[in-house]
Short mmCIF file of C-alpha atoms in Angstrom, two decimals:
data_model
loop_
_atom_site.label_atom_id
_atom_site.label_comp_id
_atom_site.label_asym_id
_atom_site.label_seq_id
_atom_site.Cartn_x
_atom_site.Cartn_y
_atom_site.Cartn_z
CA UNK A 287 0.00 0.00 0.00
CA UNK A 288 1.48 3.78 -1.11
CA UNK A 289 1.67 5.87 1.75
CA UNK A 290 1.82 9.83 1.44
CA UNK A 291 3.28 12.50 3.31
CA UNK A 292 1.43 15.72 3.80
CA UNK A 293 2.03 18.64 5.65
CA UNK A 294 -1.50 19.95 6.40
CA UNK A 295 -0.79 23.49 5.37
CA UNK A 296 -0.62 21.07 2.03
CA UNK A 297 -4.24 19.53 2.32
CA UNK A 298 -5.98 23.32 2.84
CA UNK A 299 -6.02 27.01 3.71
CA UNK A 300 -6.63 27.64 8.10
CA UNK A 301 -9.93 28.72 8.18
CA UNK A 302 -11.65 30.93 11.27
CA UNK A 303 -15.01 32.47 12.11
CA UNK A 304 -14.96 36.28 12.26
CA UNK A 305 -14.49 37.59 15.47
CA UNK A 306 -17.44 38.17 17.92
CA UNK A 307 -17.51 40.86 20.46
CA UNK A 308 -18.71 40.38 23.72
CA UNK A 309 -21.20 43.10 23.52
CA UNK A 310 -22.53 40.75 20.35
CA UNK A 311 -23.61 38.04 22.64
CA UNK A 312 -26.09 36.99 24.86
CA UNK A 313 -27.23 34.34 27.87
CA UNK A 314 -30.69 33.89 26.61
CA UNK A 315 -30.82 32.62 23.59
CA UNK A 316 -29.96 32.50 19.91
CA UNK A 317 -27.64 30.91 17.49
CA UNK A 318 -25.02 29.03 20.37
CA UNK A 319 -21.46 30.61 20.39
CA UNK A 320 -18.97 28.48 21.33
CA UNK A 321 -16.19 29.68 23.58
CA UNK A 322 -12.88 27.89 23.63
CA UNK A 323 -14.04 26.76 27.19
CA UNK A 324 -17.45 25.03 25.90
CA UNK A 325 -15.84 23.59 22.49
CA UNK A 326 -17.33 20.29 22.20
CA UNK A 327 -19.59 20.74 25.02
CA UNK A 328 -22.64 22.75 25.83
CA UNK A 329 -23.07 26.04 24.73
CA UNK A 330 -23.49 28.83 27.31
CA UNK A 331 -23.80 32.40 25.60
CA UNK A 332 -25.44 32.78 22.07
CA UNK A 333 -25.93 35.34 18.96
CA UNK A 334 -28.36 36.49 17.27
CA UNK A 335 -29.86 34.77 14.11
CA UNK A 336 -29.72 38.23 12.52
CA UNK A 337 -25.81 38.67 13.67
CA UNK A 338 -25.20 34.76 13.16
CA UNK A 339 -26.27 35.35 8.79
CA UNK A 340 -24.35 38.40 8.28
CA UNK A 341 -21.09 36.80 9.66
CA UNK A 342 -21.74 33.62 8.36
CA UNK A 343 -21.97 35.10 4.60
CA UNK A 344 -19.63 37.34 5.04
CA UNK A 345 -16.30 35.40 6.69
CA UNK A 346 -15.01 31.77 6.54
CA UNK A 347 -17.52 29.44 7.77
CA UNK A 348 -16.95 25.83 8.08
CA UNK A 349 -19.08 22.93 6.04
CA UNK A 350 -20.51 19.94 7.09
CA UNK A 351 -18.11 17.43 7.71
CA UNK A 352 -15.35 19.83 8.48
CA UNK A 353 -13.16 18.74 11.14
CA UNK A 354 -13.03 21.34 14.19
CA UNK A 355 -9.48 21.79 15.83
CA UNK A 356 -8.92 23.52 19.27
CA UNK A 357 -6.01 26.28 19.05
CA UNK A 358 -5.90 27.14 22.83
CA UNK A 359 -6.44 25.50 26.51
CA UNK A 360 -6.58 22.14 25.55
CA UNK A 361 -4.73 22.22 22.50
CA UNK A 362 -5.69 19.05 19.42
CA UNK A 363 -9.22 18.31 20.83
CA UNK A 364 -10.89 18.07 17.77
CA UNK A 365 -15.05 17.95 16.59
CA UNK A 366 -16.64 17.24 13.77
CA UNK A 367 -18.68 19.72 12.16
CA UNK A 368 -22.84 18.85 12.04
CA UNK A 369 -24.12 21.43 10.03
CA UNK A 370 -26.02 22.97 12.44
CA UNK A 371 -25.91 26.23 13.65
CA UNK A 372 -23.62 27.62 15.48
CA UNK A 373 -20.51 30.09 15.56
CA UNK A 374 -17.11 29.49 16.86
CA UNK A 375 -14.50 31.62 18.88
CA UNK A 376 -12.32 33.09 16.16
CA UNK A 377 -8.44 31.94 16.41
CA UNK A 378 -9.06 29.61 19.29
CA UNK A 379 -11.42 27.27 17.31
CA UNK A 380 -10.08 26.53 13.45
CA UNK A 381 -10.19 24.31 10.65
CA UNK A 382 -8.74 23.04 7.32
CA UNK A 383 -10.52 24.02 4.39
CA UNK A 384 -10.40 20.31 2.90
CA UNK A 385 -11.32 19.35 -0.27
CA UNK A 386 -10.65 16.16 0.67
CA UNK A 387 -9.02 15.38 -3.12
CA UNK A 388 -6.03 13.82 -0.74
CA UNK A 389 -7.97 13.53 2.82
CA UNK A 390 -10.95 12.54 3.74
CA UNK A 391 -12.52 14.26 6.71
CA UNK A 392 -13.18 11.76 8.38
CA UNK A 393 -9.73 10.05 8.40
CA UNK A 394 -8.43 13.40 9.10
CA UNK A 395 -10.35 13.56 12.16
CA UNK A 396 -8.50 10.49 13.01
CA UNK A 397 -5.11 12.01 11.67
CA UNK A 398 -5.66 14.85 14.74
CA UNK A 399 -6.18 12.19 17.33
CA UNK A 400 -2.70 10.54 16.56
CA UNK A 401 -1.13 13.79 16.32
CA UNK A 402 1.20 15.10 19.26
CA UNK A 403 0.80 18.98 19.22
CA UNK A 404 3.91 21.29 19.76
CA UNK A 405 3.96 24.57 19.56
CA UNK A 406 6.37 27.41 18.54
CA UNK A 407 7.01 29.22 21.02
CA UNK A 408 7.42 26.34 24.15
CA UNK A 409 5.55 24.09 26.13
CA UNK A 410 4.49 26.91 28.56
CA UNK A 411 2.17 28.70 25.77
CA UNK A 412 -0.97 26.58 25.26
CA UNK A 413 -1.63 27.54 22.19
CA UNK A 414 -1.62 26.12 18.28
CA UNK A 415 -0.36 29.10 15.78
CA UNK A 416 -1.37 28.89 12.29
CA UNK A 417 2.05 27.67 11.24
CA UNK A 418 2.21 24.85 13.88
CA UNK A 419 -0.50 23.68 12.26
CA UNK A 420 0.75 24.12 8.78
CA UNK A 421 3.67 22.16 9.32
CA UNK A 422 2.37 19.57 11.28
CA UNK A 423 3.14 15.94 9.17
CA UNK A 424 0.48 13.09 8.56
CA UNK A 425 0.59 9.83 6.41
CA UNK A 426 -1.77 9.23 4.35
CA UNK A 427 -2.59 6.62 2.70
CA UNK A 428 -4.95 6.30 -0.71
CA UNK A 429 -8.59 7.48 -0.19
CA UNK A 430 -10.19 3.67 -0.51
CA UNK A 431 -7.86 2.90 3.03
CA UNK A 432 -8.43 6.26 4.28
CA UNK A 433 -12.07 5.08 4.41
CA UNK A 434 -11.43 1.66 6.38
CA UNK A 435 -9.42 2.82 8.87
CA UNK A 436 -11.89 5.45 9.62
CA UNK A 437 -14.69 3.14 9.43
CA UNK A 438 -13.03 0.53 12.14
CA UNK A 439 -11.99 3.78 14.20
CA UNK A 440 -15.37 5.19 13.99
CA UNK A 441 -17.35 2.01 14.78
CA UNK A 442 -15.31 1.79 18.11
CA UNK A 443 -16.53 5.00 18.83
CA UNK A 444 -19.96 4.44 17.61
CA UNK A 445 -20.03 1.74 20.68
CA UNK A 446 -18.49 4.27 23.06
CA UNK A 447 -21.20 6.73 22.07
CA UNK A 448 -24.38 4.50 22.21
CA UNK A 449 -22.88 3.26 25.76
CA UNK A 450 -22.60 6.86 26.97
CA UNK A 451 -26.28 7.36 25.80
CA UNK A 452 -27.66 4.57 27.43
CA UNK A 453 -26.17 5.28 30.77
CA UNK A 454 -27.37 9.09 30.69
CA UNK A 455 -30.99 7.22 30.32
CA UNK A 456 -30.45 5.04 33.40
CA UNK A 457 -28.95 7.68 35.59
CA UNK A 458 -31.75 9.58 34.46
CA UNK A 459 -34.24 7.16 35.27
CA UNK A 460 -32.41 6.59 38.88
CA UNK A 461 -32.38 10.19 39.65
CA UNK A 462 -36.44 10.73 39.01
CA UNK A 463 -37.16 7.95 41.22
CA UNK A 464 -34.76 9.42 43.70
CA UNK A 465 -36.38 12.40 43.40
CA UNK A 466 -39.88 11.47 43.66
CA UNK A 467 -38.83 9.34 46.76
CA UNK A 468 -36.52 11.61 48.97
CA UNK A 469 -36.92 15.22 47.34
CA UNK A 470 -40.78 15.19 46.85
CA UNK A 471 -41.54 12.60 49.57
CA UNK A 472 -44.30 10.77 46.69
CA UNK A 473 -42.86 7.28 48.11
CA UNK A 474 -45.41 4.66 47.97
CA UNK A 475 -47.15 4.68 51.63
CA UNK A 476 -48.49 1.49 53.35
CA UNK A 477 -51.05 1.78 50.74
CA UNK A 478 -49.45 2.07 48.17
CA UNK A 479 -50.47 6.09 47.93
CA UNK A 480 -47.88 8.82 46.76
CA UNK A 481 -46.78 9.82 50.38
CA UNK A 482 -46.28 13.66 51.16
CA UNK A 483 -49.61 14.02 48.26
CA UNK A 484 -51.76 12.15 50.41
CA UNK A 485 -51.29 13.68 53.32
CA UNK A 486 -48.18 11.54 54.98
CA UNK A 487 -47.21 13.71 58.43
CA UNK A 488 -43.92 15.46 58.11
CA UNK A 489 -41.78 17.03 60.62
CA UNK A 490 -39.87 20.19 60.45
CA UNK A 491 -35.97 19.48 60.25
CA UNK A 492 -34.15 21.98 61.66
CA UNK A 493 -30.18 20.41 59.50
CA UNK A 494 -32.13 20.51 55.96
CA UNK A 495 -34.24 23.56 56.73
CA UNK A 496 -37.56 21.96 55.33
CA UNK A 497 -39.83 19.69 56.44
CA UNK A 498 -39.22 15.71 55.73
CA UNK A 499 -41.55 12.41 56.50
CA UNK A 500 -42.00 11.73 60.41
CA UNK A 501 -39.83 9.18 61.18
CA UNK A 502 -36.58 10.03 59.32
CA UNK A 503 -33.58 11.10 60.73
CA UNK A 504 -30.54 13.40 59.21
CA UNK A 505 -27.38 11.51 59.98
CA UNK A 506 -23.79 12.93 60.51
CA UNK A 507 -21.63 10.92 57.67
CA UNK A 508 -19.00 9.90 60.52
CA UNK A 509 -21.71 7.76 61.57
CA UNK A 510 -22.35 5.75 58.69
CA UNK A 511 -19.27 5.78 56.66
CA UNK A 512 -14.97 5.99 56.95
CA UNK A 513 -13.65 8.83 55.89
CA UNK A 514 -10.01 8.88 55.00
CA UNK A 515 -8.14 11.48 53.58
CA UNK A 516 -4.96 10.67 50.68
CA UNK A 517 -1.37 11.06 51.51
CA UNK A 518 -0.04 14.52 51.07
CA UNK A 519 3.38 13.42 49.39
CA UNK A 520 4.55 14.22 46.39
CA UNK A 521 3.13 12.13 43.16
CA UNK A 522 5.14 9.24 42.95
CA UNK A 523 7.08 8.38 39.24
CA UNK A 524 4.96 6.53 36.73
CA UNK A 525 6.54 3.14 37.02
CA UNK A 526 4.89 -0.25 35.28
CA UNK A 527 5.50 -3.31 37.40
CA UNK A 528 2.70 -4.77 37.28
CA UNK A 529 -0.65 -4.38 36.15
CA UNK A 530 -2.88 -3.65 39.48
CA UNK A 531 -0.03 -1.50 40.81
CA UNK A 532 -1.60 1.97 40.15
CA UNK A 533 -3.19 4.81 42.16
CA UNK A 534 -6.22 6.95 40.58
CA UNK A 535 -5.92 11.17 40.09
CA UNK A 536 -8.98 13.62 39.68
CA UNK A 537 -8.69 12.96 36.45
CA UNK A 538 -9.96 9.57 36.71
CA UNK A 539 -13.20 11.40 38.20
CA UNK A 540 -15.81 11.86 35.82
CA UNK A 541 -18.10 14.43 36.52
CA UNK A 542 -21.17 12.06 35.63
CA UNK A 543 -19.71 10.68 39.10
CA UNK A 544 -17.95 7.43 37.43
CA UNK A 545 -14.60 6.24 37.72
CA UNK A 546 -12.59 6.21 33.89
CA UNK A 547 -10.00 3.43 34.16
CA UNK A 548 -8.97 3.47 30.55
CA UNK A 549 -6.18 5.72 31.76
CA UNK A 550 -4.11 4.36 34.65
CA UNK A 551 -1.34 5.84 36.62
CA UNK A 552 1.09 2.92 37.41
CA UNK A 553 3.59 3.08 40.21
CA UNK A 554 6.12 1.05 41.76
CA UNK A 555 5.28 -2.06 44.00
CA UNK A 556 6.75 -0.13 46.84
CA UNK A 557 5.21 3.00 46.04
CA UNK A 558 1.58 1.30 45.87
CA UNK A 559 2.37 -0.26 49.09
CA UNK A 560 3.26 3.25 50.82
CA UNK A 561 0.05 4.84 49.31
CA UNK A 562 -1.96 2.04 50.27
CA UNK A 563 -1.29 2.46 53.81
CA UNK A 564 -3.60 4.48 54.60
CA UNK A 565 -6.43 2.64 52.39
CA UNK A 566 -6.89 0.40 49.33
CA UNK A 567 -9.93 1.75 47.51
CA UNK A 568 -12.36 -0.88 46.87
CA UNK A 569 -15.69 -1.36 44.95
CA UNK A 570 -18.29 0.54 46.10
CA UNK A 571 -16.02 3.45 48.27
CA UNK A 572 -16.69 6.64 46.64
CA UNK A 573 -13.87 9.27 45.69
CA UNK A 574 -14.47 12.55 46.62
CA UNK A 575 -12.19 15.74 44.62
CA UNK A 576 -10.60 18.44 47.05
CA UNK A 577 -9.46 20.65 45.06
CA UNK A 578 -9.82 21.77 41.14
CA UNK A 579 -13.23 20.40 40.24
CA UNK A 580 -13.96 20.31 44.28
CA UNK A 581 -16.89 18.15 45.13
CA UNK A 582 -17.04 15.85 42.02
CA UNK A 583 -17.30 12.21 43.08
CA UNK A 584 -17.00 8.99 41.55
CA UNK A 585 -17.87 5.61 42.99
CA UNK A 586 -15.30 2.51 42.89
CA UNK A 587 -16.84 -0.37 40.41
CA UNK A 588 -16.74 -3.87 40.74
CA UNK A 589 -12.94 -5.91 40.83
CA UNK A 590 -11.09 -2.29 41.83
CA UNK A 591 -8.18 -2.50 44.19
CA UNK A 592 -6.26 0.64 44.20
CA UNK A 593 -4.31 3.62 45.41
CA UNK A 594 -5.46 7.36 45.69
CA UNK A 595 -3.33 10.03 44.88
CA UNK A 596 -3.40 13.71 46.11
CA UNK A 597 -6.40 16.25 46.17
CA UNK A 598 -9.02 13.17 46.37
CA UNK A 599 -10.49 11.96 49.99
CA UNK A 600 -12.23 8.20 50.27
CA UNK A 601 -15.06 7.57 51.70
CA UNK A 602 -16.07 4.07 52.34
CA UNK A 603 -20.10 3.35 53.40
CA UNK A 604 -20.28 1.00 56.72
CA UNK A 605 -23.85 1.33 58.14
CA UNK A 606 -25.26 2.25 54.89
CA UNK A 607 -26.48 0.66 51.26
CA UNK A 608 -23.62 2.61 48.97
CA UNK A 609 -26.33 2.77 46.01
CA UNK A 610 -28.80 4.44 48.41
CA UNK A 611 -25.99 6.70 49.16
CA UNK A 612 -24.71 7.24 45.34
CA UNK A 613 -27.96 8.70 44.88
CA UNK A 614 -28.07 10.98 47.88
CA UNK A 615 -24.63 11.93 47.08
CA UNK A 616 -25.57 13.00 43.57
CA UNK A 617 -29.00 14.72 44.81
CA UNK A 618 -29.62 18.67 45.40
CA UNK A 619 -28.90 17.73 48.86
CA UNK A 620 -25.79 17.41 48.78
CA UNK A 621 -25.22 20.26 46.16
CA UNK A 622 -26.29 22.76 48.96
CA UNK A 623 -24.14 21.00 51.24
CA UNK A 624 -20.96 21.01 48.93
CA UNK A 625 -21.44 24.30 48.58
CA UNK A 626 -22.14 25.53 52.16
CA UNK A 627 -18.70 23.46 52.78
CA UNK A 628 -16.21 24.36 50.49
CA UNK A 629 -13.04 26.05 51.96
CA UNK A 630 -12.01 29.67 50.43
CA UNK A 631 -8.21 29.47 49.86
CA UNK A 632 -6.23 32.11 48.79
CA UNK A 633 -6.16 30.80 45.46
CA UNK A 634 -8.99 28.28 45.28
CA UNK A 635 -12.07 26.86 47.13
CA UNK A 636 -11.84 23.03 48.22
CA UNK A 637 -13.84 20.42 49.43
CA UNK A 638 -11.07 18.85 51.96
CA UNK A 639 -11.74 16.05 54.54
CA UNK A 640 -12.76 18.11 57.25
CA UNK A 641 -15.57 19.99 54.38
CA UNK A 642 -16.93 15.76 54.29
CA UNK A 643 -16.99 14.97 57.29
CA UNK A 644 -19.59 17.61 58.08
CA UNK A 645 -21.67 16.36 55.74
CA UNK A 646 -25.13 15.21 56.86
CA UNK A 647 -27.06 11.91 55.10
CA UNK A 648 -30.77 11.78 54.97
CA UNK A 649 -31.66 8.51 56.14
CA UNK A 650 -35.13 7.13 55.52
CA UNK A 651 -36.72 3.79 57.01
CA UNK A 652 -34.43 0.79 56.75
CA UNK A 653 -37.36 -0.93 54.46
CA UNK A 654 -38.05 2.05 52.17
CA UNK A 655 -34.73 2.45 51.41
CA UNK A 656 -34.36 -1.40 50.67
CA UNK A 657 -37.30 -1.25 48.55
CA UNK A 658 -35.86 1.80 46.69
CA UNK A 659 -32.31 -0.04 46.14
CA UNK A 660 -34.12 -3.04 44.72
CA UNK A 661 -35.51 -0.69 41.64
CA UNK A 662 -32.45 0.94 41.06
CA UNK A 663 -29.22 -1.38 41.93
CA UNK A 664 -29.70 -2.93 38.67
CA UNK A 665 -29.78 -0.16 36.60
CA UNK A 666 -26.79 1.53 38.29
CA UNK A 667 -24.76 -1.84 37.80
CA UNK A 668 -25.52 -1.71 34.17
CA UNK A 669 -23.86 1.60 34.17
CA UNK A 670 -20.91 -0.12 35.54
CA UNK A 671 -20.99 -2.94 33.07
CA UNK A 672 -21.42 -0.08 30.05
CA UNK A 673 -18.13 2.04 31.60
CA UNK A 674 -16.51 -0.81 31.76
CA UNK A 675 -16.97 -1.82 27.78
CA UNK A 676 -16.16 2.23 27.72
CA UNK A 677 -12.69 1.41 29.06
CA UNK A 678 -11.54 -1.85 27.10
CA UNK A 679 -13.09 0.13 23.54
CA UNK A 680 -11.04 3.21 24.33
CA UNK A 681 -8.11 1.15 24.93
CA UNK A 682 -8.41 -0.75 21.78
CA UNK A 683 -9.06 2.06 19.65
CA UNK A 684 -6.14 3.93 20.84
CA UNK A 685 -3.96 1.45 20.80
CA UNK A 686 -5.32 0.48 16.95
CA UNK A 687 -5.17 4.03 16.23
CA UNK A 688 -1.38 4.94 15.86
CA UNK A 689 -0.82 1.73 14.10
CA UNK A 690 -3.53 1.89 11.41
CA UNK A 691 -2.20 5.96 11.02
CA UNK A 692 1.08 4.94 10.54
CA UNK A 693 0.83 2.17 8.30
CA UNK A 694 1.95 -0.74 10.68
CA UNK A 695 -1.90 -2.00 10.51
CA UNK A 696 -3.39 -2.67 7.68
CA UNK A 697 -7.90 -3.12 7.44
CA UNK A 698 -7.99 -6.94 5.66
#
């Protein structure tokens, strides 16, 4: 098979949207305007439709298809253009103008995956200059391959995708029954009545500020679970030895409150032995962030045995059902309580041990809460079944991924 050599200042002119001004947008609504901070996300300020044509006709704008490339922050994260609309941070957010007579868009997507940024101007600048980009190398191979690699690639992440959509709809479906349970009280009562609806009594409680069902108690954590902090040493070296030899970091931490083990920090025997010491996370513990993205949590799935590393505090349930408390944990309970306990630093607010262990657990009847596990345990071990498919497809694709880009695999 012929393989090519482009530099992608080769394959296409750098294209940008023309420049917005703040004034230009809005937080209501409108054509979405995506900041370098929301690229590939959600959308939080907007143009006009009015503001969105003129520029639009006027400037570059991408086409369908076009492959989106972050110039700043996280430089190399890379989207693929829908079609819809939207407008796009000029400078920060750019693109090829492919005619894809050499490339095809969607193997170039692919190309940007495999590709290890640098910049001009050192490490220390996160940002991708219009000649960084233009002399950035790919292979390429002839458009009929170009198509199968991106078709295995794409299929892996096809799976990824549909997995990731099906766990959004069974965390959703876990958080309205929470909801209707604990938040609205609408339980089923001994008659099988929506509670609080029907008239269920409710007592005032002074820790949540509101009323809740008669009978239920607000519970200091200390009680019910261990809470221990990480060690405070520096990280230890990335070292292989052996495969279960690894601590997690914040980044492991979703903020969908998962734990993403398709990226592993390995350490030394001895080093996994010293961070150990304190505790050896295990399925169902829950890992809380101090300090960055303070208050995001994850819980431990099935067959984990691991080290913590810094910024992240375990908390491991004794005297309570851990899916009960996964839910409470993710509930607008404990968002007022994050927030009434973070720490102000003088350079960031945290969510340390001493902010968890004034945290407070509402704690129904024994057999409500039983009942209310039973309906959503298996649902939320699904979700632990799908991340774990999540992990081994991520790892095969980008392991398959510099090898089918650089010629070493070839699609029989």
């Amino acid at each position: 098979m012929e393989l090519k050599r482009y530099k992608l200042g080769e394959i296409g002119e750098i294209r940008m949207c023309k420049r917005i001004l703040k004034e230009e947008t809005n937080s209501v609504g409108g054509v979405p305007f995506f900041k370098i901070g929301t690229f590939g996300g959600q959308a939080d300020v907007f143009i006009t439709k009015e503001k969105f044509e003129e520029y639009k006709n006027a400037y570059s704008y991408p086409k369908k298809g076009d492959v989106l490339i972050s110039a700043a922050g996280t430089i190399g994260r890379t989207v693929v253009f829908d079609g819809k609309d939207a407008y796009f941070q000029d400078s920060n957010i750019v693109w090829i103008e492919n005619d894809e007579s050499k490339v095809l868009n969607e193997y170039l997507f692919y190309c940007y995956k495999n590709i290890r940024w640098t910049t001009s101007v050192g490490s220390t600048i996160l940002r991708l200059y219009n000649d960084d980009i233009r002399n950035t190398d790919i292979i390429v191979p002839p458009l009929s391959e170009q198509k199968k690699i991106a078709s295995v690639l794409s299929t892996l992440d096809d799976k990824i995708a549909l997995n990731k959509k099906m766990n959004q709809k069974l965390e959703a479906m876990a958080k309205r029954l929470y909801d209707y349970w604990f938040v609205q009280y609408d339980f089923p009562d001994k008659n099988g009545h929506p509670y609080k609806t029907t008239g269920g009594p409710m007592t005032y409680n002074p820790t949540l500020k509101r009323e809740i069902p008669t009978g239920w108690e607000v519970v200091d954590i200390n009680e019910l679970c261990q809470v221990v902090d990480c060690l405070h040493s520096k990280k230890p070296d990335y070292c292989y030895e052996d495969e279960n030899s690894y601590l997690l970091a914040l980044e492991n931490i979703t903020k969908e409150g998962y734990i993403d083990l398709s990226d592993k920090y390995y350490i030394s025997k001895k080093d996994f032995a010293e961070w150990t010491s304190r505790i050896c996370v295990k399925e169902n513990d829950f890992l809380f962030t101090n300090a960055g993205r303070a208050g995001d949590m994850g819980m431990v799935p099935e067959g984990v045995l691991c080290a913590i590393g810094r910024n992240i505090t375990a908390v491991r349930p004794e005297k309570i059902n851990p899916w009960y408390l996964r839910c409470f944990f993710k509930s607008l309970y404990m968002q007022e309580q994050i927030l009434n306990n973070l720490d102000q630093g003088s350079f960031f607010m945290s969510f340390n041990v001493r902010s968890i262990k004034k945290l407070q657990v509402l704690m129904p009847s024994e057999p409500l809460m039983k009942k209310f596990v039973s309906f959503i345990e298996p649902h939320l071990k699904r979700i632990e079944k799908n991340n774990k498919e999540i992990s081994r497809l991520k790892k095969l694709r980008d392991k398959l991924l510099p090898l089918l880009m650089n010629g070493q695999v070839v699609v029989g």
